[in-house]
XYZ file of C-alpha atoms in Angstrom:
302
model
C -59.266 3.585 9.610
C -55.841 3.987 11.010
C -54.396 2.983 14.314
C -52.184 5.234 16.284
C -48.993 4.093 17.840
C -50.532 4.345 21.308
C -53.409 2.002 20.347
C -51.113 -0.760 19.072
C -50.783 -3.648 21.480
C -47.223 -4.275 22.483
C -45.772 -7.177 20.556
C -44.364 -9.798 22.882
C -40.630 -10.009 22.372
C -38.492 -12.962 23.128
C -35.557 -12.150 25.306
C -32.297 -12.884 23.564
C -30.437 -13.292 26.790
C -30.427 -17.066 26.360
C -28.838 -16.659 22.934
C -26.032 -14.307 23.700
C -24.053 -13.407 26.743
C -23.233 -9.860 27.749
C -21.492 -9.514 24.386
C -23.382 -10.134 21.138
C -20.286 -11.808 19.731
C -20.372 -14.597 22.276
C -22.977 -17.331 22.698
C -24.455 -18.130 26.056
C -23.658 -21.439 27.710
C -27.170 -22.749 26.993
C -26.970 -22.011 23.275
C -23.466 -23.425 23.109
C -24.691 -26.696 24.579
C -27.583 -26.790 22.106
C -25.235 -26.252 19.163
C -22.686 -28.881 20.171
C -25.272 -31.447 21.336
C -25.768 -33.074 17.880
C -22.025 -33.428 17.427
C -21.584 -34.874 20.920
C -24.431 -37.339 20.361
C -22.930 -38.391 17.040
C -19.518 -38.818 18.669
C -21.001 -40.863 21.507
C -23.065 -43.074 19.193
C -20.473 -43.485 16.450
C -17.235 -43.649 18.431
C -17.480 -43.945 22.205
C -20.176 -46.628 22.306
C -18.491 -48.894 19.712
C -15.141 -48.505 21.483
C -16.750 -49.353 24.803
C -18.449 -52.400 23.304
C -15.172 -53.443 21.689
C -13.273 -53.330 24.972
C -16.120 -55.033 26.813
C -16.240 -57.819 24.244
C -12.507 -58.442 24.638
C -12.698 -59.007 28.407
C -16.268 -60.315 28.871
C -16.754 -63.537 26.917
C -19.097 -64.187 28.700
C -17.374 -63.659 32.079
C -14.461 -61.411 32.883
C -11.246 -62.839 31.477
C -7.890 -61.699 30.170
C -7.343 -64.910 28.249
C -7.362 -63.193 24.857
C -4.736 -60.655 25.898
C -2.609 -63.444 27.391
C -2.884 -65.250 24.064
C -1.629 -62.164 22.227
C 1.365 -61.815 24.538
C 2.347 -65.493 24.759
C 2.039 -66.494 21.098
C 4.929 -65.039 19.067
C 2.871 -64.822 15.877
C 0.724 -61.970 17.142
C 3.635 -60.020 18.623
C 5.474 -60.387 15.314
C 2.438 -59.103 13.423
C 2.125 -56.125 15.789
C 5.829 -55.270 15.460
C 5.682 -55.678 11.683
C 2.679 -53.360 11.579
C 4.489 -50.687 13.605
C 7.643 -51.123 11.520
C 5.712 -50.809 8.266
C 3.869 -47.756 9.568
C 7.152 -46.104 10.605
C 8.829 -46.844 7.253
C 5.831 -45.561 5.306
C 5.716 -42.410 7.451
C 9.416 -41.671 6.976
C 9.237 -42.395 3.231
C 6.176 -40.161 2.876
C 7.977 -37.374 4.743
C 11.164 -37.621 2.690
C 9.305 -37.794 -0.621
C 6.456 -35.477 0.323
C 8.352 -32.545 1.853
C 9.943 -31.390 -1.444
C 6.564 -31.689 -3.162
C 4.919 -29.667 -0.383
C 7.673 -27.054 -0.620
C 7.187 -26.782 -4.395
C 3.411 -26.707 -3.980
C 3.676 -23.842 -1.480
C 6.099 -21.780 -3.567
C 4.955 -22.488 -7.144
C 2.806 -19.999 -9.040
C 0.765 -20.120 -12.241
C 0.640 -23.277 -14.352
C 3.359 -24.963 -12.352
C 1.225 -24.625 -9.214
C -1.783 -26.086 -11.028
C 0.248 -29.075 -12.211
C 1.612 -29.779 -8.731
C -1.822 -29.416 -7.127
C -3.357 -31.759 -9.721
C -0.565 -34.298 -9.151
C -1.410 -34.316 -5.434
C -5.200 -34.127 -5.487
C -6.070 -36.424 -8.408
C -4.559 -39.515 -6.705
C -6.190 -38.422 -3.448
C -9.615 -38.337 -5.111
C -9.056 -41.779 -6.678
C -10.280 -44.823 -4.795
C -7.712 -46.681 -2.703
C -8.929 -49.910 -4.271
C -8.223 -48.597 -7.763
C -4.752 -47.396 -6.789
C -3.951 -50.740 -5.159
C -5.022 -52.631 -8.296
C -2.847 -50.284 -10.336
C 0.146 -51.400 -8.290
C -0.823 -55.032 -8.935
C -0.724 -54.315 -12.666
C 2.690 -52.688 -12.319
C 4.316 -55.243 -9.995
C 2.985 -58.601 -11.183
C 5.268 -61.101 -12.946
C 4.070 -60.048 -16.387
C 3.627 -56.420 -15.335
C 5.092 -53.209 -16.609
C 8.149 -53.115 -14.332
C 9.215 -56.727 -14.940
C 8.656 -56.233 -18.661
C 10.846 -53.130 -18.622
C 13.614 -54.943 -16.714
C 13.592 -57.875 -19.136
C 13.498 -55.634 -22.223
C 16.484 -53.607 -21.000
C 18.447 -56.726 -20.020
C 18.584 -55.937 -16.299
C 17.180 -59.386 -15.476
C 16.553 -62.500 -17.516
C 13.525 -63.777 -15.613
C 10.686 -61.913 -13.859
C 11.334 -60.785 -10.309
C 8.918 -61.400 -7.471
C 7.787 -57.843 -6.795
C 4.168 -58.483 -5.831
C 2.991 -60.034 -2.533
C 6.075 -58.840 -0.687
C 6.650 -56.407 2.181
C 8.355 -54.010 -0.209
C 5.249 -53.920 -2.414
C 3.120 -53.091 0.633
C 5.439 -50.249 1.674
C 5.626 -48.866 -1.872
C 1.862 -48.919 -2.434
C 1.040 -47.532 1.027
C 3.560 -44.714 0.623
C 1.936 -43.751 -2.664
C -1.546 -43.847 -1.148
C -0.675 -41.914 2.024
C 1.686 -39.307 0.612
C -1.054 -36.664 0.067
C -1.830 -36.820 3.788
C 1.782 -35.795 4.422
C 2.003 -33.172 1.678
C -1.101 -31.150 2.486
C -0.386 -30.312 6.180
C 3.246 -29.452 5.389
C 2.191 -27.267 2.452
C -0.306 -25.463 4.663
C 2.385 -24.829 7.300
C 4.860 -23.601 4.680
C 2.339 -21.150 3.222
C 1.914 -19.495 6.627
C 5.647 -18.691 6.825
C 6.300 -15.167 5.495
C 8.945 -15.059 2.774
C 10.574 -12.136 4.605
C 11.856 -14.508 7.290
C 14.095 -16.387 4.876
C 15.155 -13.133 3.219
C 16.103 -11.716 6.616
C 18.176 -14.821 7.341
C 19.896 -14.481 3.951
C 20.625 -10.794 4.663
C 22.216 -11.793 7.950
C 24.656 -14.085 6.184
C 22.904 -17.451 6.090
C 23.106 -19.456 2.893
C 20.061 -21.012 1.202
C 20.464 -24.266 3.104
C 21.205 -22.462 6.382
C 18.085 -20.299 6.017
C 16.030 -23.389 5.299
C 17.415 -25.395 8.231
C 17.273 -22.521 10.744
C 14.039 -20.790 9.679
C 11.788 -22.696 7.289
C 12.187 -26.218 8.652
C 11.550 -25.356 12.353
C 8.524 -23.244 11.470
C 7.085 -26.077 9.371
C 7.279 -28.589 12.232
C 3.555 -28.301 13.084
C 2.755 -29.445 9.543
C 5.329 -32.238 9.773
C 3.831 -33.357 13.082
C 0.291 -33.380 11.682
C 1.385 -35.251 8.542
C 3.405 -37.844 10.474
C 0.553 -38.520 12.884
C -1.997 -38.923 10.093
C 0.274 -41.128 7.956
C 1.323 -43.340 10.865
C -2.196 -43.812 12.224
C -3.612 -44.535 8.770
C -0.689 -46.856 7.943
C -1.005 -49.113 10.992
C -4.733 -49.452 10.364
C -4.512 -50.016 6.620
C -6.493 -52.998 5.341
C -7.149 -52.893 1.590
C -3.636 -52.337 0.247
C -1.833 -54.934 2.448
C -4.608 -57.427 1.702
C -4.202 -56.951 -2.064
C -0.471 -56.494 -2.646
C 0.929 -58.165 0.482
C 1.485 -61.863 0.951
C 1.559 -64.034 4.070
C 4.917 -62.542 4.999
C 3.429 -59.042 5.039
C 0.486 -59.757 7.342
C -0.554 -56.677 9.304
C -2.840 -56.137 12.288
C -5.829 -54.922 10.285
C -5.634 -57.946 7.993
C -5.283 -60.240 11.014
C -8.335 -58.670 12.676
C -10.261 -59.100 9.440
C -9.339 -62.797 9.312
C -10.444 -63.311 12.925
C -13.823 -61.657 12.323
C -14.676 -62.833 8.795
C -12.971 -66.208 8.447
C -12.588 -67.587 11.986
C -15.549 -65.712 13.551
C -13.539 -65.252 16.767
C -14.954 -61.858 17.668
C -13.635 -61.632 21.280
C -10.065 -62.270 20.140
C -10.487 -59.819 17.257
C -11.744 -57.250 19.799
C -8.646 -57.853 21.929
C -6.396 -57.368 18.887
C -8.235 -54.167 17.979
C -7.944 -52.887 21.549
C -4.197 -53.513 21.530
C -3.874 -51.700 18.203
C -5.947 -48.770 19.490
C -3.903 -48.493 22.688
C -0.651 -48.646 20.733
C -1.898 -45.904 18.413
C -2.781 -43.606 21.323
C 0.610 -44.191 22.957
C 2.447 -43.301 19.754
C 0.347 -40.166 19.267
C 1.319 -38.987 22.750
C 4.970 -39.825 22.089
C 4.891 -37.928 18.783
C 3.436 -34.871 20.425
C 5.815 -34.991 23.382
C 8.848 -35.436 21.117
C 7.992 -32.571 18.786
C 6.537 -30.171 21.362
C 10.063 -29.341 22.525
C 10.808 -27.666 19.233
C 10.412 -23.973 18.724
C 8.040 -24.527 15.833
C 5.602 -26.570 17.892
C 5.813 -24.181 20.825
C 4.948 -21.307 18.525
C 1.979 -23.286 17.212
C 0.749 -23.941 20.737
């Protein structure tokens, strides 16, 4: 027994108009909202709500007050810690840029085994735990460590130097930890620059350095901007490395907030410190973007 086409009941079809707009390559507004809803809920629950609670806790304890912010401004200790944090973040960012740009340039231009070696040198430390890398610096910088032993063996010094628990140790260890975050964005920007641009500049009479300064460096500014922002933001919020290799003279905001929450249990004041650090971070991000957006490289990226 066979059924003809005319006897078949029409199968109900679901209209796809709610999926796609007039073009099949574009989603409708309803489907777009459905797709982004989980991400928006996660962002609201994991970021916006905690930030709102943090700010509320800093000014409502239990009634509205600005006492904790007045305490931050009037007591020199906290201003010094904030300035030291910003100074350390700036030094680490500049050091990462100066040391990371040549590595990123080599990583973008190298081929074959040399490229594999450079990539491994960048990614293996990145995949290693920050805690492990910080302890490695403790082994290197302690009084009986490798560096002091090398200095004494070669006759540079007669007694061990104090290398650990200093501000220099914090800067050195943080630069090592954060350098991959500077290298990778710059390398990505350099790989998008066609090699013909530099060759054209050389054909027009520019030397190697002139071609680099006039062509390659401006076009790599978006990568520099991204690397500087990531390094600076991560540096001023660093906790593990300053807590392990830094001493009392290298106290930073994250360590101070940790002391207020874990040791002193002063959560409203810790919330005020965190709010100040967050506001400072946002201001510096806007300043970074405004300062670099005037360049030709950033304008081309926009």
